[in-house]
GROMACS .gro file of C-alpha atoms in nm:
model
  149
    1MET     CA    1  13.084  12.546  18.171
    2GLU     CA    2  13.309  12.400  18.438
    3LYS     CA    3  13.637  12.237  18.337
    4ASN     CA    4  13.741  11.913  18.498
    5PHE     CA    5  14.106  11.942  18.602
    6ASP     CA    6  14.313  11.944  18.919
    7PHE     CA    7  14.358  12.310  19.009
    8LYS     CA    8  14.616  12.220  19.275
    9SER     CA    9  14.842  12.070  19.008
   10LEU     CA   10  14.882  12.403  18.826
   11ASN     CA   11  15.210  12.588  18.864
   12LEU     CA   12  15.066  12.940  18.873
   13GLU     CA   13  15.289  13.247  18.893
   14ILE     CA   14  15.174  13.599  18.968
   15ILE     CA   15  15.201  13.838  18.674
   16ASP     CA   16  15.300  14.187  18.785
   17PRO     CA   17  15.143  14.433  18.539
   18HIS     CA   18  15.358  14.712  18.684
   19THR     CA   19  15.689  14.555  18.577
   20ASN     CA   20  15.833  14.505  18.231
   21TYR     CA   21  15.889  14.143  18.140
   22THR     CA   22  16.228  14.217  17.986
   23PRO     CA   23  16.512  14.440  18.105
   24ASP     CA   24  16.491  14.718  17.848
   25ILE     CA   25  16.665  15.047  17.794
   26TYR     CA   26  16.518  15.329  17.591
   27PHE     CA   27  16.739  15.576  17.405
   28ASN     CA   28  16.546  15.901  17.391
   29GLN     CA   29  16.656  16.231  17.240
   30ASN     CA   30  16.771  16.365  17.577
   31GLY     CA   31  16.861  16.056  17.773
   32LEU     CA   32  16.863  15.690  17.849
   33THR     CA   33  16.585  15.522  18.050
   34PHE     CA   34  16.622  15.187  18.228
   35SER     CA   35  16.301  14.986  18.263
   36THR     CA   36  16.179  14.862  18.599
   37LYS     CA   37  16.291  14.509  18.512
   38ALA     CA   38  16.644  14.630  18.428
   39VAL     CA   39  16.669  14.810  18.763
   40GLU     CA   40  16.534  14.501  18.943
   41MET     CA   41  16.781  14.267  18.770
   42LEU     CA   42  17.067  14.493  18.878
   43ASP     CA   43  16.915  14.476  19.230
   44TYR     CA   44  16.881  14.852  19.281
   45PRO     CA   45  17.255  14.924  19.305
   46ARG     CA   46  17.361  15.256  19.454
   47MET     CA   47  17.650  15.278  19.209
   48VAL     CA   48  17.711  15.123  18.866
   49ILE     CA   49  17.983  15.104  18.606
   50PHE     CA   50  17.893  15.151  18.240
   51GLN     CA   51  18.103  14.976  17.976
   52LEU     CA   52  18.093  14.988  17.598
   53ASP     CA   53  18.250  14.780  17.325
   54ALA     CA   54  18.198  15.035  17.048
   55LYS     CA   55  18.318  14.802  16.772
   56LYS     CA   56  18.070  14.526  16.860
   57ARG     CA   57  17.812  14.779  16.988
   58VAL     CA   58  17.762  14.611  17.325
   59PHE     CA   59  17.674  14.827  17.625
   60THR     CA   60  17.692  14.682  17.978
   61VAL     CA   61  17.593  14.789  18.327
   62CYS     CA   62  17.708  14.631  18.651
   63ALA     CA   63  17.687  14.721  19.018
   64SER     CA   64  17.996  14.880  19.166
   65LYS     CA   65  18.149  14.978  19.495
   66GLU     CA   66  18.119  15.341  19.591
   67ASP     CA   67  18.494  15.390  19.611
   68ASP     CA   68  18.544  15.308  19.243
   69GLY     CA   69  18.634  15.636  19.069
   70LYS     CA   70  18.450  15.546  18.748
   71ALA     CA   71  18.125  15.448  18.921
   72PHE     CA   72  17.807  15.645  18.863
   73LYS     CA   73  17.527  15.708  19.115
   74PHE     CA   74  17.234  15.500  18.993
   75SER     CA   75  16.964  15.400  19.242
   76LYS     CA   76  16.845  15.418  19.597
   77LEU     CA   77  16.744  15.110  19.792
   78LYS     CA   78  16.431  14.946  19.651
   79GLU     CA   79  16.218  15.072  19.940
   80GLU     CA   80  16.346  15.429  19.892
   81GLN     CA   81  16.345  15.442  19.511
   82GLN     CA   82  16.043  15.656  19.426
   83LYS     CA   83  16.034  15.587  19.053
   84SER     CA   84  16.053  15.235  18.919
   85THR     CA   85  16.247  15.345  18.611
   86ILE     CA   86  16.574  15.535  18.607
   87SER     CA   87  16.657  15.802  18.350
   88ILE     CA   88  17.002  15.940  18.285
   89SER     CA   89  17.078  16.243  18.071
   90LEU     CA   90  17.454  16.254  18.123
   91LYS     CA   91  17.624  16.371  17.803
   92ASN     CA   92  17.943  16.177  17.881
   93LEU     CA   93  17.741  15.854  17.878
   94LEU     CA   94  17.514  15.932  17.585
   95GLU     CA   95  17.770  16.063  17.335
   96PRO     CA   96  17.978  15.742  17.307
   97LEU     CA   97  17.656  15.539  17.271
   98ARG     CA   98  17.524  15.772  17.000
   99LYS     CA   99  17.857  15.773  16.820
  100CYS     CA  100  17.879  15.394  16.797
  101THR     CA  101  17.519  15.363  16.673
  102SER     CA  102  17.521  15.665  16.437
  103ASP     CA  103  17.551  15.448  16.126
  104ILE     CA  104  17.267  15.210  16.221
  105TRP     CA  105  17.022  15.434  16.412
  106GLN     CA  106  16.837  15.736  16.278
  107LYS     CA  107  16.894  16.064  16.455
  108GLY     CA  108  16.594  16.188  16.656
  109VAL     CA  109  16.433  15.842  16.679
  110ARG     CA  110  16.365  15.666  17.010
  111TYR     CA  111  16.513  15.314  17.034
  112LYS     CA  112  16.444  15.023  17.267
  113VAL     CA  113  16.706  14.758  17.338
  114SER     CA  114  16.625  14.450  17.544
  115GLY     CA  115  16.902  14.332  17.773
  116PHE     CA  116  17.020  13.997  17.898
  117TRP     CA  117  17.185  13.898  18.225
  118VAL     CA  118  17.534  13.743  18.233
  119ASP     CA  119  17.539  13.571  18.570
  120GLU     CA  120  17.911  13.492  18.569
  121TYR     CA  121  17.991  13.865  18.556
  122LYS     CA  122  17.677  13.992  18.737
  123THR     CA  123  17.630  14.224  18.440
  124LEU     CA  124  17.333  14.341  18.237
  125CYS     CA  125  17.425  14.351  17.866
  126PHE     CA  126  17.261  14.529  17.575
  127ASP     CA  127  17.339  14.449  17.212
  128LEU     CA  128  17.284  14.788  17.050
  129ASN     CA  129  17.270  14.620  16.707
  130GLU     CA  130  16.927  14.494  16.812
  131GLY     CA  131  16.780  14.838  16.885
  132GLU     CA  132  16.427  14.874  16.757
  133PRO     CA  133  16.264  15.208  16.678
  134MET     CA  134  15.982  15.296  16.916
  135PRO     CA  135  15.727  15.574  16.880
  136TYR     CA  136  15.717  15.842  17.145
  137ARG     CA  137  15.405  15.815  17.359
  138SER     CA  138  15.207  16.125  17.432
  139ILE     CA  139  15.077  16.179  17.785
  140ALA     CA  140  14.719  16.143  17.659
  141SER     CA  141  14.785  15.804  17.495
  142ALA     CA  142  14.971  15.680  17.805
  143ASP     CA  143  14.673  15.770  18.023
  144GLU     CA  144  14.438  15.606  17.774
  145ASN     CA  145  14.640  15.282  17.779
  146GLU     CA  146  14.627  15.267  18.159
  147THR     CA  147  14.249  15.299  18.165
  148ASN     CA  148  14.201  15.042  17.890
  149GLU     CA  149  14.424  14.778  18.047
   0.00000   0.00000   0.00000
């Protein structure tokens, strides 16, 4: 059955099934993974600065200049970045994050935290209080999801 409406009047946007809708980070047992959307929102910075307010449990990431001594190598240019996600297993980053969430997160559980952009500071923020437990995906189930979608 054909619908009668003005197709030209629709404000259609392309949905990219390869990109997360929200800028998420995943706390795994051995590291921290930034979703494709998180990396995109940061605009593929070569170097970043990580900040933590342990009392309020807020973790932030912002692009940095290479000459900043506290900056961390993060990404290549978008065209050169081979993986769309970025994983970091640096103990000096993970330990403070684990310590400040130890009373609200279970040990050995994977957590997802969705971020939000603060334009004034050009910073991606993550409220660790909002971490939600996520099951680990096996390789077989990941392959199965790709073929079913």
